[in-house]
Tab-separated table of C-alpha atoms and ligand atoms in Angstrom:
chain	number	residue	atom	x	y	z
W	22	MET	CA	90.908	106.238	78.921
W	23	SER	CA	93.598	106.440	76.237
W	24	THR	CA	95.924	103.433	76.131
W	25	ASN	CA	98.174	104.454	73.247
W	26	LYS	CA	100.745	106.384	75.323
W	27	LYS	CA	104.022	104.758	76.400
W	28	ASN	CA	103.416	102.565	79.425
W	29	PRO	CA	106.384	102.860	81.823
W	30	THR	CA	105.313	99.641	83.527
W	31	THR	CA	106.806	97.713	80.621
W	32	ASP	CA	110.166	99.375	81.254
W	33	LYS	CA	111.645	97.693	84.318
W	34	ALA	CA	114.398	100.317	84.514
W	35	VAL	CA	111.926	103.102	85.350
W	36	VAL	CA	111.850	103.599	89.129
W	37	MET	CA	108.406	104.729	90.243
W	38	THR	CA	107.990	107.864	92.367
W	39	ALA	CA	104.979	109.709	93.794
W	40	PRO	CA	105.141	112.250	90.907
W	41	SER	CA	105.346	109.484	88.291
W	42	ILE	CA	102.321	107.735	89.814
W	43	GLN	CA	100.471	111.063	89.828
W	44	ALA	CA	101.432	111.718	86.195
W	45	ALA	CA	100.096	108.310	85.138
W	46	LYS	CA	96.466	109.489	85.296
W	47	ASN	CA	94.921	109.301	81.819
W	48	THR	CA	98.024	107.579	80.409
W	49	HIS	CA	97.967	103.997	81.658
W	50	LYS	CA	96.334	101.928	84.389
W	51	ILE	CA	98.329	101.894	87.622
W	52	CYS	CA	98.970	98.390	89.067
W	53	CYS	CA	99.218	98.174	92.843
W	54	MET	CA	99.459	95.326	95.331
W	55	THR	CA	100.068	94.922	99.025
W	56	ALA	CA	103.150	93.113	100.368
W	57	TYR	CA	104.379	92.521	103.893
W	58	ASP	CA	107.932	91.171	103.856
W	59	TYR	CA	111.079	90.669	101.767
W	60	SER	CA	109.822	87.784	99.626
W	61	SER	CA	106.307	89.124	98.914
W	62	GLY	CA	107.829	92.566	98.194
W	63	MET	CA	110.339	91.055	95.782
W	64	ILE	CA	107.731	88.953	93.949
W	65	ALA	CA	105.325	91.915	93.655
W	66	ASP	CA	108.152	94.178	92.461
W	67	GLU	CA	109.429	91.708	89.871
W	68	SER	CA	105.889	91.234	88.531
W	69	GLY	CA	105.944	94.870	87.403
W	70	MET	CA	103.751	96.548	90.058
W	71	ASP	CA	103.900	100.341	90.000
W	72	LEU	CA	103.128	100.752	93.691
W	73	ILE	CA	103.498	98.352	96.623
W	74	LEU	CA	101.622	99.060	99.852
W	75	VAL	CA	102.585	97.603	103.205
W	76	GLY	CA	98.932	97.668	104.207
W	77	ASP	CA	97.594	97.487	107.731
W	78	SER	CA	95.759	94.423	106.336
W	79	LEU	CA	98.994	92.905	107.699
W	80	ALA	CA	97.015	92.663	110.955
W	81	MET	CA	94.552	90.210	109.402
W	82	VAL	CA	96.373	88.273	106.687
W	83	VAL	CA	99.785	87.944	108.364
W	84	LEU	CA	99.231	88.438	112.101
W	85	GLY	CA	95.819	86.729	112.339
W	86	HIS	CA	93.838	89.529	114.020
W	87	GLU	CA	90.071	89.934	113.512
W	88	ASN	CA	90.413	93.373	111.890
W	89	THR	CA	93.085	95.986	111.164
W	90	LEU	CA	92.827	97.859	114.472
W	91	SER	CA	95.372	95.849	116.472
W	92	VAL	CA	98.534	96.296	114.417
W	93	THR	CA	101.097	98.628	116.017
W	94	MET	CA	103.473	101.224	114.569
W	95	ASP	CA	106.444	99.067	115.613
W	96	GLU	CA	105.027	96.048	113.757
W	97	MET	CA	104.256	98.157	110.668
W	98	VAL	CA	107.761	99.691	110.629
W	99	HIS	CA	109.368	96.253	111.042
W	100	HIS	CA	107.414	94.829	108.074
W	101	THR	CA	107.926	97.940	105.952
W	102	ARG	CA	111.695	97.707	106.405
W	103	ALA	CA	111.647	93.998	105.492
W	104	THR	CA	109.532	94.719	102.389
W	105	SER	CA	111.833	97.555	101.333
W	106	ARG	CA	114.699	95.066	100.939
W	107	GLY	CA	112.768	93.294	98.181
W	108	VAL	CA	111.381	96.354	96.370
W	109	LYS	CA	113.666	97.979	93.811
W	110	ARG	CA	111.358	99.582	91.267
W	111	ALA	CA	107.835	100.097	92.615
W	112	LEU	CA	106.890	103.012	94.855
W	113	LEU	CA	106.882	101.636	98.424
W	114	VAL	CA	104.031	103.055	100.528
W	115	ALA	CA	103.480	102.351	104.252
W	116	ASP	CA	99.993	102.373	105.767
W	117	MET	CA	99.483	104.577	108.844
W	118	PRO	CA	97.855	102.202	111.387
W	119	PHE	CA	94.851	102.965	113.609
W	120	MET	CA	95.313	106.146	115.699
W	121	SER	CA	98.882	106.694	114.446
W	122	ALA	CA	97.816	109.894	112.649
W	123	CYS	CA	94.980	111.097	114.879
W	124	THR	CA	96.751	114.441	115.381
W	125	VAL	CA	99.080	116.363	113.096
W	126	ASN	CA	101.989	115.844	115.507
W	127	ARG	CA	101.449	112.095	115.729
W	128	ALA	CA	101.106	111.884	111.940
W	129	LEU	CA	104.409	113.712	111.434
W	130	LYS	CA	106.273	111.632	114.027
W	131	ASN	CA	104.936	108.282	112.796
W	132	ALA	CA	105.182	109.007	109.064
W	133	GLY	CA	108.754	110.156	109.716
W	134	ARG	CA	109.496	106.731	111.229
W	135	PHE	CA	108.142	105.003	108.111
W	136	ILE	CA	110.509	107.013	105.927
W	137	SER	CA	113.667	106.929	108.071
W	138	GLU	CA	113.355	103.497	109.750
W	139	GLY	CA	111.074	101.650	107.293
W	140	HIS	CA	112.604	103.063	104.089
W	141	ALA	CA	109.133	103.770	102.644
W	142	LYS	CA	108.832	106.497	100.020
W	143	ALA	CA	105.279	107.564	100.925
W	144	VAL	CA	102.512	106.857	103.441
W	145	LYS	CA	98.806	106.032	103.149
W	146	LEU	CA	96.264	107.629	105.427
W	147	GLU	CA	92.608	106.609	105.834
W	148	GLY	CA	89.956	109.338	105.858
W	149	GLY	CA	88.739	112.352	103.899
W	150	ILE	CA	87.976	115.875	105.119
W	151	PRO	CA	88.771	115.080	108.817
W	152	VAL	CA	92.420	114.250	107.986
W	153	VAL	CA	93.073	117.190	105.654
W	154	PRO	CA	95.350	118.951	108.220
W	155	GLN	CA	97.472	115.774	108.522
W	156	ILE	CA	97.746	115.344	104.718
W	157	LYS	CA	98.764	118.980	104.346
W	158	ALA	CA	101.367	118.801	107.131
W	159	LEU	CA	102.910	115.577	105.788
W	160	THR	CA	102.999	116.896	102.222
W	161	ASP	CA	104.576	120.153	103.451
W	162	ALA	CA	107.177	118.066	105.303
W	163	GLY	CA	108.057	116.303	102.028
W	164	ILE	CA	106.237	113.028	102.698
W	165	PRO	CA	103.942	112.038	99.807
W	166	VAL	CA	100.472	110.911	100.942
W	167	MET	CA	98.161	108.341	99.360
W	168	ALA	CA	94.666	109.081	100.675
W	169	HIS	CA	91.990	106.399	101.249
W	170	ILE	CA	88.210	106.967	101.252
W	171	GLY	CA	85.038	104.866	100.973
W	172	LEU	CA	85.207	101.730	103.121
W	173	THR	CA	88.077	102.665	105.414
W	174	PRO	CA	88.636	99.510	107.516
W	175	GLN	CA	89.920	101.491	110.525
W	176	HIS	CA	86.333	102.851	110.854
W	177	VAL	CA	84.812	99.348	110.931
W	178	ALA	CA	83.179	99.988	114.337
W	179	LYS	CA	81.532	103.202	113.064
W	180	PHE	CA	80.327	101.458	109.863
W	181	GLY	CA	79.067	98.415	111.827
W	182	GLY	CA	81.197	95.987	109.798
W	183	PHE	CA	83.095	95.843	106.490
W	184	LYS	CA	80.221	97.457	104.549
W	185	ALA	CA	80.233	99.087	101.102
W	186	GLN	CA	79.990	102.876	101.202
W	187	GLY	CA	78.643	105.587	98.857
W	188	LYS	CA	75.465	103.691	98.017
W	189	SER	CA	73.197	106.779	97.859
W	190	ALA	CA	73.411	110.081	95.982
W	191	GLU	CA	73.982	111.879	99.281
W	192	ALA	CA	76.796	109.524	100.328
W	193	THR	CA	78.360	109.844	96.870
W	194	LYS	CA	78.319	113.659	97.161
W	195	ALA	CA	80.122	113.339	100.528
W	196	LEU	CA	82.755	111.073	98.931
W	197	ILE	CA	83.307	113.560	96.088
W	198	ASP	CA	83.826	116.292	98.699
W	199	ASP	CA	86.322	114.051	100.526
W	200	ALA	CA	88.209	113.289	97.305
W	201	LEU	CA	88.430	116.956	96.306
W	202	ALA	CA	89.572	117.878	99.831
W	203	VAL	CA	92.391	115.300	99.952
W	204	GLU	CA	93.545	116.377	96.502
W	205	GLU	CA	93.536	120.032	97.578
W	206	ALA	CA	95.506	119.058	100.727
W	207	GLY	CA	98.255	117.562	98.527
W	208	ALA	CA	97.581	113.799	98.272
W	209	PHE	CA	99.268	112.319	95.174
W	210	CYS	CA	96.573	109.652	94.694
W	211	VAL	CA	93.489	108.338	96.479
W	212	VAL	CA	92.283	104.795	97.187
W	213	LEU	CA	88.540	104.228	96.645
W	214	GLU	CA	87.425	101.130	98.552
W	215	ALA	CA	84.127	99.236	98.215
W	216	ILE	CA	81.932	101.823	96.512
W	217	PRO	CA	79.538	101.506	93.543
W	218	VAL	CA	81.085	101.970	90.112
W	219	GLU	CA	78.810	104.974	89.456
W	220	ALA	CA	80.242	106.824	92.486
W	221	SER	CA	83.740	105.735	91.524
W	222	GLU	CA	83.385	107.169	87.999
W	223	LEU	CA	82.121	110.518	89.295
W	224	ILE	CA	85.041	110.789	91.742
W	225	THR	CA	87.607	109.710	89.138
W	226	ASN	CA	86.356	112.419	86.760
W	227	ALA	CA	86.171	115.043	89.515
W	228	VAL	CA	89.776	114.819	90.731
W	229	SER	CA	93.015	115.358	88.851
W	230	ILE	CA	94.980	112.867	90.976
W	231	PRO	CA	94.776	109.134	90.178
W	232	THR	CA	92.086	107.054	91.865
W	233	ILE	CA	93.180	103.544	92.871
W	234	GLY	CA	90.234	101.210	93.234
W	235	ILE	CA	89.634	98.178	95.395
W	236	GLY	CA	86.043	97.134	94.873
W	237	ALA	CA	85.337	100.337	92.943
W	238	GLY	CA	84.843	98.943	89.425
W	239	ASN	CA	87.039	99.257	86.350
W	240	VAL	CA	86.672	103.024	85.945
W	241	THR	CA	89.437	104.029	88.363
W	242	ASP	CA	92.932	105.029	87.238
W	243	GLY	CA	94.470	101.986	88.913
W	244	GLN	CA	93.678	98.904	90.969
W	245	ILE	CA	94.985	97.516	94.242
W	246	LEU	CA	94.351	94.139	95.866
W	247	VAL	CA	95.657	92.295	98.906
W	248	TYR	CA	98.525	89.885	98.052
W	249	HIS	CA	97.087	87.035	100.142
W	250	ASP	CA	93.646	87.381	98.483
W	251	VAL	CA	95.058	87.330	94.948
W	252	LEU	CA	97.212	84.283	95.623
W	253	GLY	CA	94.607	82.327	97.611
W	254	LEU	CA	96.581	82.480	100.861
W	255	PHE	CA	93.777	83.871	103.062
W	256	ASP	CA	90.516	81.967	103.153
W	257	ARG	CA	88.765	83.397	106.236
W	258	PHE	CA	86.634	85.497	103.909
W	259	THR	CA	87.019	86.704	100.343
W	260	PRO	CA	85.271	89.952	99.362
W	261	LYS	CA	83.210	89.871	96.138
W	262	PHE	CA	85.610	92.329	94.505
W	263	VAL	CA	88.617	89.967	94.761
W	264	ARG	CA	89.779	87.831	91.852
W	265	LYS	CA	91.982	84.901	92.919
W	266	TYR	CA	94.791	84.264	90.447
W	267	ALA	CA	96.192	81.231	92.277
W	268	GLU	CA	95.420	78.794	95.079
W	269	LEU	CA	98.773	78.926	96.860
W	270	GLY	CA	97.211	78.146	100.242
W	271	LYS	CA	95.911	74.806	98.947
W	272	ALA	CA	99.148	74.152	97.002
W	273	SER	CA	101.228	74.905	100.151
W	274	LEU	CA	99.116	72.581	102.272
W	275	ALA	CA	99.520	69.752	99.754
W	276	ALA	CA	103.295	70.346	99.582
W	277	LEU	CA	103.713	70.308	103.378
W	278	GLU	CA	101.574	67.166	103.698
W	279	SER	CA	103.866	65.454	101.149
W	280	TYR	CA	106.913	66.526	103.172
W	281	CYS	CA	105.417	65.097	106.404
W	282	ASP	CA	104.605	61.887	104.610
W	283	ASP	CA	108.142	61.602	103.175
W	284	VAL	CA	109.729	62.205	106.610
W	285	ARG	CA	107.509	59.599	108.273
W	286	ARG	CA	108.147	57.029	105.539
W	287	GLU	CA	111.906	57.857	105.518
W	288	ARG	CA	111.796	59.020	101.895
W	289	PHE	CA	113.298	62.386	102.888
W	290	PRO	CA	116.144	63.308	102.979
W	291	GLY	CA	117.315	61.401	99.904
W	292	ASN	CA	120.868	61.023	98.579
W	293	LYS	CA	120.672	64.377	96.830
W	294	ASN	CA	119.817	66.127	100.121
W	295	THR	CA	122.567	64.402	102.140
W	296	LEU	CA	126.117	65.619	102.855
W	297	TYR	CA	128.860	62.974	102.669
W	298	MET	CA	132.324	63.046	104.223
W	299	PRO	CA	135.441	62.938	101.994
W	300	GLU	CA	136.654	59.328	101.492
W	301	ASP	CA	139.945	59.924	103.336
W	302	GLN	CA	138.091	61.008	106.499
W	303	ILE	CA	135.705	58.084	106.748
W	304	ALA	CA	138.317	55.657	108.143
W	305	GLN	CA	139.430	58.321	110.669
W	306	VAL	CA	135.900	58.964	111.773
W	307	LYS	CA	135.371	55.290	112.500
W	308	LYS	CA	138.259	55.427	114.995
W	309	ILE	CA	136.638	58.149	117.136
W	310	LYS	CA	135.896	56.738	120.584
W	311	ILE	CA	132.708	58.018	122.159
W	312	LYS	CA	132.297	57.867	125.903
W	313	ASN	CA	128.713	56.852	126.494
W	314	ARG	CA	127.577	58.701	129.620
W	315	ASN	CA	124.489	56.556	129.905
W	316	LYS	CA	126.561	53.388	130.456
W	317	LYS	CA	127.182	52.630	134.138
Z	22	KIV	O1	95.618	97.669	104.264
Z	22	KIV	C1	95.384	97.449	103.064
Z	22	KIV	O2	95.717	96.384	102.528
Z	22	KIV	C2	94.714	98.489	102.299
Z	22	KIV	C3	94.415	98.224	100.860
Z	22	KIV	C4	93.379	97.207	100.754
Z	22	KIV	C5	94.088	99.452	100.116
Z	22	KIV	O3	94.416	99.504	102.828
């Protein structure tokens, strides 16, 4: 991949769009991250991300569910709208939750909600060839679609767990067919999750839209990770493909323990955290008579 072309990610004035993400293939690596609310959206945006996904991983890392199947459209729209208030530059993408796009009509209705109520600029849809009619209908309706193939967590029951995909030549051929089909249907990019780097490279070379990897090696056109994994805020399990850049969970715990300790030892609030009355009012305040209802 050539790296000598101008990288718009260094220019914070450039607002990212689905076409500009699509055009980034073979020019620069595309940086993506999930976010779920105003503050995580703002931090991810200010860090220079090109694309921010309100992922249905919300179900696990924010709402505490076992997998991604339980999050509802209403919850996703609520969090997408909150995230949109913090995102100024990156392309904001909302993840279609389980069964929200199982027919073309449902896909249109629910994706429409993400755009009009959630203020997203695009949606992500899990699946390959089986969801081609939905991708085509959404694209025709003017809603850009990020596709998602490989380990698609909404199919966890079918896969028998969060298991890597595309591990054989036959499975890789099926993934290439999926990738070509979603491109043909109009997707502006495609997420490749938990597949061997060899499969990832073949797919990346086969399609003309950007591939965004998560556990797909360093050969994809971009990378995406889950905010809570990167910052060490979710410890229930950490996939092998995650790199933690901070331990904010541990740092938060230590900070809150210090606060509890300070409250119990009466070290908080201190003078700097206390409001004081103007001098001229103190004498007046002392004259206030309080009727004590507990006195008989
Ligand atoms: O929901 C999510 O966070 C995702 C990304 C991991 C791609 O789908």
